[in-house]
PDB file of C-alpha atoms in Angstrom:
ATOM      1  CA  MET A   1     -15.947  31.078 118.112  1.00 46.00           C
ATOM      2  CA  ARG A   2     -17.363  30.710 122.279  1.00 37.00           C
ATOM      3  CA  GLU A   3     -15.640  32.810 124.834  1.00 34.00           C
ATOM      4  CA  HIS A   4     -15.957  31.641 128.454  1.00 31.00           C
ATOM      5  CA  LEU A   5     -17.806  28.347 127.890  1.00 32.00           C
ATOM      6  CA  VAL A   6     -17.985  27.354 131.397  1.00 35.00           C
ATOM      7  CA  PRO A   7     -19.573  30.082 133.624  1.00 32.00           C
ATOM      8  CA  ASP A   8     -18.629  29.559 136.880  1.00 37.00           C
ATOM      9  CA  ARG A   9     -15.363  31.239 136.867  1.00 37.00           C
ATOM     10  CA  SER A  10     -14.775  29.416 140.772  1.00 34.00           C
ATOM     11  CA  LEU A  11     -14.149  26.422 138.540  1.00 38.00           C
ATOM     12  CA  LEU A  12     -11.766  27.296 135.737  1.00 41.00           C
ATOM     13  CA  ARG A  13      -8.389  26.010 136.962  1.00 41.00           C
ATOM     14  CA  HIS A  14      -6.084  27.542 138.514  1.00 38.00           C
ATOM     15  CA  CYS A  15      -2.891  25.794 137.117  1.00 40.00           C
ATOM     16  CA  SER A  16      -3.524  28.017 133.858  1.00 45.00           C
ATOM     17  CA  ARG A  17       0.405  29.663 134.531  1.00 48.00           C
ATOM     18  CA  ALA A  18       1.888  26.219 134.418  1.00 52.00           C
ATOM     19  CA  VAL A  19       3.682  27.231 131.394  1.00 53.00           C
ATOM     20  CA  ALA A  20       5.221  30.567 133.088  1.00 53.00           C
ATOM     21  CA  ALA A  21       5.647  28.404 135.929  1.00 53.00           C
ATOM     22  CA  ALA A  22       7.460  25.270 134.620  1.00 53.00           C
ATOM     23  CA  VAL A  23       9.636  27.756 132.108  1.00 52.00           C
ATOM     24  CA  LEU A  24      10.711  30.326 134.678  1.00 46.00           C
ATOM     25  CA  GLY A  25      11.400  27.310 137.442  1.00 46.00           C
ATOM     26  CA  ALA A  26      13.008  25.289 135.658  1.00 44.00           C
ATOM     27  CA  LEU A  27      15.317  27.977 134.490  1.00 40.00           C
ATOM     28  CA  SER A  28      15.459  29.435 137.553  1.00 36.00           C
ATOM     29  CA  ALA A  29      14.873  32.658 136.475  1.00 39.00           C
ATOM     30  CA  THR A  30      14.840  35.903 138.581  1.00 38.00           C
ATOM     31  CA  ALA A  31      11.631  37.283 140.556  1.00 41.00           C
ATOM     32  CA  SER A  32      11.300  39.723 137.859  1.00 51.00           C
ATOM     33  CA  ALA A  33      11.869  38.077 134.951  1.00 73.00           C
ATOM     34  CA  GLY A  34       8.936  37.672 132.655  1.00 88.00           C
ATOM     35  CA  PHE A  35       6.957  35.415 130.437  1.00 92.00           C
ATOM     36  CA  VAL A  36       5.025  36.195 127.173  1.00 95.00           C
ATOM     37  CA  SER A  37       3.165  32.882 125.818  1.00 95.00           C
ATOM     38  CA  SER A  38       0.676  31.950 123.088  1.00 97.00           C
ATOM     39  CA  SER A  39      -0.792  28.274 123.299  1.00 96.00           C
ATOM     40  CA  LEU A  40      -3.038  25.767 121.504  1.00 97.00           C
ATOM     41  CA  GLU A  41      -5.148  23.319 123.812  1.00 97.00           C
ATOM     42  CA  ARG A  42      -7.326  20.552 123.662  1.00 98.00           C
ATOM     43  CA  TYR A  43      -9.806  20.592 126.709  1.00 98.00           C
ATOM     44  CA  SER A  44     -11.698  17.256 128.012  1.00 98.00           C
ATOM     45  CA  TYR A  45     -13.719  16.154 130.554  1.00 98.00           C
ATOM     46  CA  GLN A  46     -13.238  12.498 132.033  1.00 98.00           C
ATOM     47  CA  THR A  47     -16.596  11.170 132.033  1.00 98.00           C
ATOM     48  CA  GLY A  48     -15.555   7.042 132.569  1.00 97.00           C
ATOM     49  CA  ASP A  49     -13.109   4.651 133.612  1.00 97.00           C
ATOM     50  CA  SER A  50     -11.157   5.818 130.523  1.00 95.00           C
ATOM     51  CA  ALA A  51     -13.485   7.792 128.626  1.00 97.00           C
ATOM     52  CA  LEU A  52     -12.843  12.009 127.322  1.00 98.00           C
ATOM     53  CA  THR A  53     -15.344  14.410 126.430  1.00 97.00           C
ATOM     54  CA  ILE A  54     -13.806  17.188 124.893  1.00 97.00           C
ATOM     55  CA  ARG A  55     -15.303  20.215 125.862  1.00 97.00           C
ATOM     56  CA  SER A  56     -13.509  22.939 123.874  1.00 97.00           C
ATOM     57  CA  TYR A  57     -10.341  23.864 121.459  1.00 98.00           C
ATOM     58  CA  ASP A  58      -8.625  26.663 122.701  1.00 97.00           C
ATOM     59  CA  ALA A  59      -6.540  29.352 122.214  1.00 97.00           C
ATOM     60  CA  PHE A  60      -4.446  31.505 124.879  1.00 96.00           C
ATOM     61  CA  ASP A  61      -2.245  34.854 124.488  1.00 97.00           C
ATOM     62  CA  GLU A  62      -0.713  35.798 128.166  1.00 95.00           C
ATOM     63  CA  ILE A  63       2.245  37.680 129.359  1.00 94.00           C
ATOM     64  CA  SER A  64       2.832  37.044 132.851  1.00 88.00           C
ATOM     65  CA  GLY A  65       1.357  39.241 135.867  1.00 84.00           C
ATOM     66  CA  PRO A  66       2.389  42.326 138.135  1.00 86.00           C
ATOM     67  CA  ASP A  67       5.092  40.084 140.131  1.00 86.00           C
ATOM     68  CA  GLN A  68       6.927  39.740 136.654  1.00 88.00           C
ATOM     69  CA  PHE A  69       5.360  43.192 134.816  1.00 90.00           C
ATOM     70  CA  PRO A  70       4.358  45.324 137.261  1.00 92.00           C
ATOM     71  CA  ALA A  71       4.402  48.488 135.260  1.00 94.00           C
ATOM     72  CA  VAL A  72       2.994  47.224 132.320  1.00 95.00           C
ATOM     73  CA  THR A  73      -0.683  48.843 131.813  1.00 95.00           C
ATOM     74  CA  GLY A  74      -1.934  47.118 128.188  1.00 96.00           C
ATOM     75  CA  LEU A  75      -1.235  44.297 125.805  1.00 97.00           C
ATOM     76  CA  THR A  76      -2.633  43.983 122.305  1.00 98.00           C
ATOM     77  CA  VAL A  77      -1.932  41.207 120.423  1.00 98.00           C
ATOM     78  CA  GLN A  78      -2.258  40.683 116.217  1.00 98.00           C
ATOM     79  CA  VAL A  79      -2.395  37.281 114.349  1.00 97.00           C
ATOM     80  CA  ASP A  80      -0.851  36.962 111.083  1.00 96.00           C
ATOM     81  CA  GLY A  81      -0.956  40.884 110.377  1.00 95.00           C
ATOM     82  CA  GLY A  82      -5.017  40.689 111.172  1.00 96.00           C
ATOM     83  CA  PRO A  83      -6.731  42.943 113.742  1.00 96.00           C
ATOM     84  CA  GLU A  84      -4.587  44.310 116.720  1.00 97.00           C
ATOM     85  CA  GLU A  85      -7.022  43.202 119.566  1.00 97.00           C
ATOM     86  CA  SER A  86      -6.787  44.454 123.279  1.00 97.00           C
ATOM     87  CA  VAL A  87      -6.041  41.872 126.243  1.00 97.00           C
ATOM     88  CA  ALA A  88      -8.012  42.987 129.282  1.00 95.00           C
ATOM     89  CA  PHE A  89      -5.923  42.041 132.566  1.00 94.00           C
ATOM     90  CA  ASP A  90      -8.148  39.314 134.187  1.00 91.00           C
ATOM     91  CA  SER A  91      -8.098  39.639 137.797  1.00 87.00           C
ATOM     92  CA  PHE A  92      -8.195  35.829 138.182  1.00 81.00           C
ATOM     93  CA  TYR A  93      -5.627  34.851 136.514  1.00 83.00           C
ATOM     94  CA  ASN A  94      -3.932  37.854 137.757  1.00 88.00           C
ATOM     95  CA  ALA A  95      -2.379  38.629 134.366  1.00 92.00           C
ATOM     96  CA  PHE A  96      -3.289  40.185 130.912  1.00 95.00           C
ATOM     97  CA  LYS A  97      -4.539  36.939 129.573  1.00 95.00           C
ATOM     98  CA  ARG A  98      -6.954  36.093 126.865  1.00 94.00           C
ATOM     99  CA  ARG A  99      -9.195  32.489 125.922  1.00 94.00           C
ATOM    100  CA  GLN A 100     -10.873  32.193 122.244  1.00 96.00           C
ATOM    101  CA  SER A 101     -12.730  28.566 122.387  1.00 97.00           C
ATOM    102  CA  TRP A 102     -14.179  26.375 119.294  1.00 98.00           C
ATOM    103  CA  GLY A 103     -16.211  23.454 119.137  1.00 96.00           C
ATOM    104  CA  SER A 104     -13.326  21.668 116.883  1.00 98.00           C
ATOM    105  CA  ALA A 105      -9.736  21.360 116.061  1.00 98.00           C
ATOM    106  CA  ALA A 106     -10.669  22.774 112.241  1.00 98.00           C
ATOM    107  CA  GLU A 107     -12.193  25.853 113.389  1.00 98.00           C
ATOM    108  CA  MET A 108      -9.512  27.109 115.826  1.00 98.00           C
ATOM    109  CA  VAL A 109      -6.886  25.649 112.837  1.00 97.00           C
ATOM    110  CA  ALA A 110      -8.898  27.956 110.919  1.00 96.00           C
ATOM    111  CA  ALA A 111      -8.742  31.042 113.006  1.00 96.00           C
ATOM    112  CA  ARG A 112      -5.410  30.392 114.504  1.00 96.00           C
ATOM    113  CA  PRO A 113      -3.281  28.513 111.874  1.00 96.00           C
ATOM    114  CA  VAL A 114      -0.582  26.188 113.264  1.00 93.00           C
ATOM    115  CA  ASP A 115       2.051  28.495 111.398  1.00 95.00           C
ATOM    116  CA  ALA A 116       0.882  31.652 112.438  1.00 97.00           C
ATOM    117  CA  THR A 117       2.882  34.789 113.817  1.00 98.00           C
ATOM    118  CA  ILE A 118       1.263  36.637 116.501  1.00 98.00           C
ATOM    119  CA  VAL A 119       2.664  39.803 118.047  1.00 98.00           C
ATOM    120  CA  HIS A 120       2.185  40.987 121.214  1.00 98.00           C
ATOM    121  CA  ARG A 121       2.045  44.764 122.041  1.00 97.00           C
ATOM    122  CA  LEU A 122       2.914  45.840 125.515  1.00 96.00           C
ATOM    123  CA  GLN A 123       2.066  49.238 126.721  1.00 96.00           C
ATOM    124  CA  GLY A 124       3.795  50.743 129.714  1.00 96.00           C
ATOM    125  CA  SER A 125       6.924  49.336 130.901  1.00 94.00           C
ATOM    126  CA  PRO A 126       8.471  47.573 129.542  1.00 93.00           C
ATOM    127  CA  ALA A 127       6.678  48.454 126.319  1.00 94.00           C
ATOM    128  CA  GLY A 128       7.535  46.539 123.151  1.00 94.00           C
ATOM    129  CA  ALA A 129       6.286  44.006 120.737  1.00 97.00           C
ATOM    130  CA  VAL A 130       7.408  39.999 120.811  1.00 97.00           C
ATOM    131  CA  SER A 131       6.725  38.487 118.262  1.00 98.00           C
ATOM    132  CA  ILE A 132       6.230  34.156 118.489  1.00 98.00           C
ATOM    133  CA  ILE A 133       5.751  32.317 115.564  1.00 96.00           C
ATOM    134  CA  ALA A 134       4.184  29.125 115.569  1.00 96.00           C
ATOM    135  CA  PRO A 135       6.337  25.948 114.905  1.00 96.00           C
ATOM    136  CA  GLY A 136       3.941  24.852 112.014  1.00 94.00           C
ATOM    137  CA  VAL A 137       3.636  21.442 113.414  1.00 96.00           C
ATOM    138  CA  ALA A 138      -0.034  19.998 112.612  1.00 97.00           C
ATOM    139  CA  PHE A 139      -2.289  20.684 115.592  1.00 97.00           C
ATOM    140  CA  ALA A 140      -3.092  16.545 115.405  1.00 97.00           C
ATOM    141  CA  ASP A 141       0.490  15.778 115.817  1.00 98.00           C
ATOM    142  CA  ALA A 142       1.840  18.383 118.428  1.00 97.00           C
ATOM    143  CA  VAL A 143      -1.139  18.127 120.806  1.00 98.00           C
ATOM    144  CA  PRO A 144       0.011  15.394 123.465  1.00 97.00           C
ATOM    145  CA  VAL A 145      -2.296  13.115 124.381  1.00 97.00           C
ATOM    146  CA  SER A 146      -5.057  13.827 127.099  1.00 98.00           C
ATOM    147  CA  PRO A 147      -4.221  13.467 130.258  1.00 98.00           C
ATOM    148  CA  VAL A 148      -6.481  10.622 131.741  1.00 98.00           C
ATOM    149  CA  PHE A 149      -7.132   9.415 135.492  1.00 98.00           C
ATOM    150  CA  GLU A 150      -7.172   5.589 136.836  1.00 98.00           C
ATOM    151  CA  VAL A 151      -8.813   5.486 140.182  1.00 97.00           C
ATOM    152  CA  ILE A 152      -7.459   2.585 142.245  1.00 97.00           C
ATOM    153  CA  GLY A 153      -8.529   0.892 145.221  1.00 97.00           C
ATOM    154  CA  ALA A 154     -11.887   3.121 145.436  1.00 96.00           C
ATOM    155  CA  ASP A 155     -15.746   1.694 144.463  1.00 94.00           C
ATOM    156  CA  GLY A 156     -17.776   3.988 142.819  1.00 95.00           C
ATOM    157  CA  TYR A 157     -19.942   5.548 139.892  1.00 97.00           C
ATOM    158  CA  TRP A 158     -20.164   8.184 137.508  1.00 97.00           C
ATOM    159  CA  THR A 159     -22.504  10.893 137.284  1.00 97.00           C
ATOM    160  CA  TYR A 160     -22.399  14.421 135.458  1.00 95.00           C
ATOM    161  CA  ASN A 161     -22.402  17.947 136.429  1.00 95.00           C
ATOM    162  CA  ALA A 162     -24.579  20.784 134.540  1.00 93.00           C
ATOM    163  CA  GLN A 163     -21.537  21.649 132.623  1.00 92.00           C
ATOM    164  CA  GLY A 164     -21.068  17.872 131.345  1.00 94.00           C
ATOM    165  CA  GLU A 165     -18.294  17.276 133.566  1.00 96.00           C
ATOM    166  CA  GLY A 166     -17.638  13.331 135.000  1.00 97.00           C
ATOM    167  CA  ILE A 167     -17.892  13.168 138.255  1.00 98.00           C
ATOM    168  CA  PHE A 168     -16.621   9.885 140.085  1.00 98.00           C
ATOM    169  CA  ASN A 169     -18.517   9.422 143.466  1.00 98.00           C
ATOM    170  CA  PHE A 170     -16.549   7.030 145.983  1.00 97.00           C
ATOM    171  CA  ARG A 171     -18.193   5.539 148.843  1.00 94.00           C
ATOM    172  CA  ALA A 172     -16.029   6.961 151.432  1.00 93.00           C
ATOM    173  CA  ALA A 173     -16.805   4.497 154.538  1.00 92.00           C
ATOM    174  CA  ASN A 174     -15.807   1.806 152.984  1.00 92.00           C
ATOM    175  CA  VAL A 175     -12.381   2.628 151.907  1.00 95.00           C
ATOM    176  CA  ASP A 176      -9.413   4.006 154.300  1.00 96.00           C
ATOM    177  CA  SER A 177      -6.878   5.079 151.419  1.00 98.00           C
ATOM    178  CA  PHE A 178      -6.646   5.089 147.645  1.00 98.00           C
ATOM    179  CA  THR A 179      -4.613   6.339 144.982  1.00 98.00           C
ATOM    180  CA  VAL A 180      -5.564   8.142 141.534  1.00 98.00           C
ATOM    181  CA  ARG A 181      -2.860   7.319 138.661  1.00 97.00           C
ATOM    182  CA  LEU A 182      -2.081   9.628 135.615  1.00 97.00           C
ATOM    183  CA  ASN A 183      -1.100   8.402 132.060  1.00 96.00           C
ATOM    184  CA  GLY A 184       2.055   9.041 131.133  1.00 94.00           C
ATOM    185  CA  TYR A 185       3.204  11.796 128.363  1.00 95.00           C
ATOM    186  CA  ALA A 186       3.293  11.257 124.741  1.00 95.00           C
ATOM    187  CA  THR A 187       3.104  12.839 121.472  1.00 96.00           C
ATOM    188  CA  SER A 188       3.797  12.442 117.793  1.00 96.00           C
ATOM    189  CA  ALA A 189       5.888  15.656 117.200  1.00 97.00           C
ATOM    190  CA  ALA A 190       8.054  16.304 120.262  1.00 96.00           C
ATOM    191  CA  GLY A 191       9.101  20.006 121.017  1.00 96.00           C
ATOM    192  CA  PRO A 192      12.444  20.964 122.400  1.00 97.00           C
ATOM    193  CA  GLN A 193      10.835  20.860 125.720  1.00 96.00           C
ATOM    194  CA  PHE A 194       7.844  20.054 127.665  1.00 96.00           C
ATOM    195  CA  PHE A 195       5.843  19.693 131.012  1.00 95.00           C
ATOM    196  CA  TYR A 196       3.728  17.842 133.343  1.00 93.00           C
ATOM    197  CA  LEU A 197       1.419  18.365 135.450  1.00 95.00           C
ATOM    198  CA  LEU A 198      -1.188  17.259 138.118  1.00 96.00           C
ATOM    199  CA  SER A 199      -3.306  19.444 140.377  1.00 96.00           C
ATOM    200  CA  VAL A 200      -5.501  18.859 143.037  1.00 97.00           C
ATOM    201  CA  ALA A 201      -8.314  21.310 144.356  1.00 96.00           C
ATOM    202  CA  ASP A 202     -10.795  21.422 146.933  1.00 96.00           C
ATOM    203  CA  VAL A 203     -14.265  22.663 145.488  1.00 94.00           C
ATOM    204  CA  ARG A 204     -16.673  22.666 148.459  1.00 90.00           C
ATOM    205  CA  GLY A 205     -18.524  25.923 147.968  1.00 83.00           C
ATOM    206  CA  GLY A 206     -15.649  27.630 146.068  1.00 84.00           C
ATOM    207  CA  TYR A 207     -12.029  26.641 144.928  1.00 86.00           C
ATOM    208  CA  SER A 208      -9.045  26.020 146.891  1.00 92.00           C
ATOM    209  CA  LEU A 209      -6.174  24.853 145.410  1.00 93.00           C
ATOM    210  CA  VAL A 210      -4.922  22.098 147.549  1.00 95.00           C
ATOM    211  CA  ASP A 211      -1.548  21.094 145.924  1.00 95.00           C
ATOM    212  CA  ARG A 212       0.357  20.122 142.486  1.00 94.00           C
ATOM    213  CA  GLN A 213       2.883  17.931 140.883  1.00 95.00           C
ATOM    214  CA  HIS A 214       4.943  19.632 138.293  1.00 92.00           C
ATOM    215  CA  SER A 215       7.351  18.034 136.229  1.00 92.00           C
ATOM    216  CA  GLY A 216       9.448  21.258 135.803  1.00 90.00           C
ATOM    217  CA  LEU A 217      10.281  22.025 132.063  1.00 92.00           C
ATOM    218  CA  LEU A 218      11.643  18.784 130.318  1.00 94.00           C
ATOM    219  CA  PRO A 219      14.118  17.989 126.802  1.00 95.00           C
ATOM    220  CA  GLY A 220      11.555  16.707 124.525  1.00 93.00           C
ATOM    221  CA  GLY A 221      12.074  13.010 124.333  1.00 88.00           C
ATOM    222  CA  ALA A 222      13.190  12.499 127.879  1.00 92.00           C
ATOM    223  CA  ALA A 223      11.287   9.939 129.906  1.00 90.00           C
ATOM    224  CA  ALA A 224       7.857  11.574 131.812  1.00 85.00           C
ATOM    225  CA  PRO A 225       7.495  11.469 135.137  1.00 84.00           C
ATOM    226  CA  SER A 226       4.897   8.728 136.781  1.00 87.00           C
ATOM    227  CA  PHE A 227       2.448  11.016 138.611  1.00 95.00           C
ATOM    228  CA  SER A 228       0.038   9.568 141.245  1.00 97.00           C
ATOM    229  CA  ALA A 229      -2.136  11.342 144.852  1.00 97.00           C
ATOM    230  CA  THR A 230      -2.765   9.371 147.327  1.00 98.00           C
ATOM    231  CA  LEU A 231      -6.087  10.262 149.155  1.00 98.00           C
ATOM    232  CA  THR A 232      -6.294   8.835 152.934  1.00 98.00           C
ATOM    233  CA  ARG A 233      -9.492   9.002 154.916  1.00 96.00           C
ATOM    234  CA  GLY A 234      -9.252  11.488 158.249  1.00 96.00           C
ATOM    235  CA  LEU A 235      -6.262  13.407 157.055  1.00 97.00           C
ATOM    236  CA  PRO A 236      -6.735  17.499 155.941  1.00 95.00           C
ATOM    237  CA  PRO A 237      -7.528  18.064 151.993  1.00 95.00           C
ATOM    238  CA  ASP A 238      -3.273  18.492 151.918  1.00 95.00           C
ATOM    239  CA  GLY A 239      -2.483  15.700 153.480  1.00 96.00           C
ATOM    240  CA  GLY A 240      -1.422  17.456 156.559  1.00 95.00           C
ATOM    241  CA  ASP A 241       1.995  17.869 155.022  1.00 95.00           C
ATOM    242  CA  ALA A 242       4.299  19.365 152.161  1.00 95.00           C
ATOM    243  CA  ASP A 243       4.237  16.506 150.128  1.00 96.00           C
ATOM    244  CA  PRO A 244       2.036  17.061 147.073  1.00 96.00           C
ATOM    245  CA  THR A 245       1.278  13.581 146.231  1.00 97.00           C
ATOM    246  CA  THR A 246      -0.688  12.901 149.266  1.00 97.00           C
ATOM    247  CA  PHE A 247      -3.957  14.295 150.285  1.00 97.00           C
ATOM    248  CA  GLY A 248      -6.915  13.586 152.850  1.00 97.00           C
ATOM    249  CA  PHE A 249     -10.491  12.782 152.460  1.00 96.00           C
ATOM    250  CA  ASP A 250     -13.464  13.093 154.409  1.00 95.00           C
ATOM    251  CA  ALA A 251     -17.575  11.852 153.882  1.00 94.00           C
ATOM    252  CA  GLY A 252     -18.167  15.585 152.588  1.00 94.00           C
ATOM    253  CA  SER A 253     -15.205  15.841 149.961  1.00 96.00           C
ATOM    254  CA  PHE A 254     -15.421  17.254 146.743  1.00 97.00           C
ATOM    255  CA  LEU A 255     -12.101  17.718 144.742  1.00 97.00           C
ATOM    256  CA  ARG A 256     -11.097  18.372 141.012  1.00 97.00           C
ATOM    257  CA  LEU A 257      -8.174  16.995 139.592  1.00 97.00           C
ATOM    258  CA  GLU A 258      -6.584  18.393 136.877  1.00 97.00           C
ATOM    259  CA  GLY A 259      -3.936  16.734 134.570  1.00 97.00           C
ATOM    260  CA  GLU A 260      -1.855  19.078 131.873  1.00 97.00           C
ATOM    261  CA  PHE A 261       0.918  18.163 129.537  1.00 97.00           C
ATOM    262  CA  GLY A 262       2.531  20.905 127.352  1.00 96.00           C
ATOM    263  CA  ASN A 263       4.135  20.690 124.189  1.00 97.00           C
ATOM    264  CA  VAL A 264       6.715  23.692 124.513  1.00 97.00           C
ATOM    265  CA  PHE A 265       8.309  25.023 121.176  1.00 97.00           C
ATOM    266  CA  GLY A 266      10.347  28.413 120.296  1.00 96.00           C
ATOM    267  CA  LEU A 267      11.408  29.330 123.796  1.00 95.00           C
ATOM    268  CA  ALA A 268      13.777  32.126 123.987  1.00 95.00           C
ATOM    269  CA  ASP A 269      14.432  35.608 124.848  1.00 94.00           C
ATOM    270  CA  ALA A 270      11.498  37.660 124.753  1.00 94.00           C
ATOM    271  CA  GLY A 271      13.700  40.984 124.192  1.00 93.00           C
ATOM    272  CA  LEU A 272      11.926  42.528 127.381  1.00 91.00           C
ATOM    273  CA  GLY A 273      14.985  42.483 129.762  1.00 84.00           C
ATOM    274  CA  GLU A 274      15.510  40.639 133.380  1.00 76.00           C
ATOM    275  CA  GLY A 275      15.498  37.199 131.734  1.00 83.00           C
ATOM    276  CA  SER A 276      12.339  37.459 129.966  1.00 91.00           C
ATOM    277  CA  LEU A 277      11.055  34.386 127.372  1.00 94.00           C
ATOM    278  CA  LYS A 278       8.564  33.527 125.092  1.00 95.00           C
ATOM    279  CA  ALA A 279       6.878  30.060 123.742  1.00 96.00           C
ATOM    280  CA  PHE A 280       4.915  28.838 121.908  1.00 97.00           C
ATOM    281  CA  VAL A 281       2.965  25.662 123.371  1.00 97.00           C
ATOM    282  CA  TYR A 282       0.524  22.472 122.379  1.00 97.00           C
ATOM    283  CA  GLN A 283      -1.153  21.754 125.207  1.00 97.00           C
ATOM    284  CA  SER A 284      -3.835  18.963 126.778  1.00 97.00           C
ATOM    285  CA  ASN A 285      -5.890  19.123 129.862  1.00 97.00           C
ATOM    286  CA  THR A 286      -8.601  16.704 131.399  1.00 98.00           C
ATOM    287  CA  SER A 287     -10.276  17.501 134.636  1.00 97.00           C
ATOM    288  CA  LEU A 288     -12.135  15.027 136.763  1.00 97.00           C
ATOM    289  CA  LEU A 289     -14.151  15.766 140.220  1.00 98.00           C
ATOM    290  CA  LEU A 290     -14.243  13.065 142.908  1.00 97.00           C
ATOM    291  CA  GLN A 291     -17.274  13.202 145.271  1.00 97.00           C
ATOM    292  CA  ALA A 292     -17.526  11.586 148.483  1.00 97.00           C
ATOM    293  CA  VAL A 293     -20.879  10.117 149.165  1.00 95.00           C
ATOM    294  CA  PRO A 294     -22.332   8.671 151.974  1.00 84.00           C
ATOM    295  CA  GLU A 295     -23.500   4.716 152.022  1.00 71.00           C
ATOM    296  CA  PRO A 296     -27.555   4.559 152.348  1.00 62.00           C
ATOM    297  CA  SER A 297     -28.486   4.296 155.848  1.00 46.00           C
ATOM    298  CA  LYS A 298     -30.219   1.784 157.507  1.00 43.00           C
ATOM    299  CA  ASN A 299     -33.893   3.451 157.137  1.00 40.00           C
ATOM    300  CA  SER A 300     -33.038   4.129 153.342  1.00 44.00           C
ATOM    301  CA  LEU A 301     -32.986   0.790 152.649  1.00 39.00           C
ATOM    302  CA  LEU A 302     -36.311  -0.382 154.569  1.00 45.00           C
ATOM    303  CA  ALA A 303     -37.726   2.230 153.019  1.00 44.00           C
ATOM    304  CA  ILE A 304     -36.631   1.128 149.471  1.00 40.00           C
ATOM    305  CA  GLY A 305     -37.149  -2.569 150.393  1.00 48.00           C
ATOM    306  CA  ALA A 306     -40.603  -1.456 151.396  1.00 46.00           C
ATOM    307  CA  LEU A 307     -41.369   0.756 148.389  1.00 47.00           C
ATOM    308  CA  LEU A 308     -40.174  -2.510 146.079  1.00 46.00           C
ATOM    309  CA  VAL A 309     -42.285  -4.661 148.031  1.00 46.00           C
ATOM    310  CA  GLY A 310     -45.746  -2.578 147.712  1.00 47.00           C
ATOM    311  CA  PHE A 311     -44.461  -2.620 143.649  1.00 46.00           C
ATOM    312  CA  ALA A 312     -44.627  -6.093 143.767  1.00 46.00           C
ATOM    313  CA  VAL A 313     -48.187  -6.143 145.319  1.00 42.00           C
ATOM    314  CA  ILE A 314     -49.457  -3.617 143.086  1.00 46.00           C
ATOM    315  CA  ARG A 315     -48.326  -6.066 140.240  1.00 43.00           C
ATOM    316  CA  ARG A 316     -49.822  -8.903 141.448  1.00 40.00           C
ATOM    317  CA  ALA A 317     -53.293  -7.533 142.227  1.00 45.00           C
ATOM    318  CA  ARG A 318     -53.418  -6.265 138.660  1.00 47.00           C
ATOM    319  CA  SER A 319     -52.181  -9.439 137.369  1.00 45.00           C
TER     320      SER A 319
END
C-alpha cells in the first residue's frame, strides 16, 4: 500500500468533498447536516489526446468537516472486523479523512473487499458508530468510465511533469477562444444515484479553485449532463462572471482540470441527527494540466536557423 503518492499537497484536488456536496446539495440538507462516506476510486492522469495513465487506486474514509460536525473530536475506521485505525483531522481537506493508495485494483480490493463492512466511530459530539456496507458489486463493473477531456480549437503539444501528469501546452497567441469538453458518464453496474463534476483551478505558484460544474445527485440511469469549459484569451481566470462554464487565459496561464464521476450506493440515514447521511461510492477521476506557451521569438527562430546551418556546414566539411 502506498500513502500520498503526490508529494506536493498544493496540487491535490480540491473537489475531494464532491460526494458530500452532491448528496447534501441535491437533498437540500440543512447547513448542520453531516455526511459519512467510504469509497473506492481509480485516479488517472490524462497523458495524450485520448490516452490515460493510471496514477493509483484509492480508498477513502471520511466524515464532513467542522461546518457540519463542529464538536467531533476524533474518528476511527474498522474494515471487516480488522484493526480499529485512527483517522487524523486533515486541515487541507478540513475534515477527518484518510486516503489509502495501491498500485493495482487487485491490491486495493484485497485490502478493501467490495462487500466489506466499514465501521466509522466518532468521538466527541455526536458520538457513535456508523456502519457502511459496500454493495458487493465487482469494482470493474461499478467504477464509472474514466473522465477524458477533449481540447477543441487549440493547437498544442504534450509534455509531462515530475509526477507523470500530462500537460497540454497550447499556444496562447494563436487562439482567441477554445473549448475543453468532458466525455459522458457510463458504468456497467449503475447504483441508485450518481454524480458528475468538472473543476478548473489556477495552479500558478499554488492552488486556487476557480470554479466547477456539478451535476448534483442524479438517479441511476438518468441522462448525464454534457459538461464543457470555454476559455477566452484576455479574460480573468474565472471569466469575469459567475458562469462555471466560462474561463479566461493569458500568456502565463497554468490550469488544472479535474473530471470526477461517482456511482453512489447505500445512501441512507447515518443516525447522527440533523439529517446526517451515509453512502458508499465507486468513483473515477482524471486530471489534466493546461499550460499556455509563447510563440518562439524571431530572434529565437534566427538562432535555431543559424544552428541548423552550422550543423549542415560541419557535416559537409566532414563528408
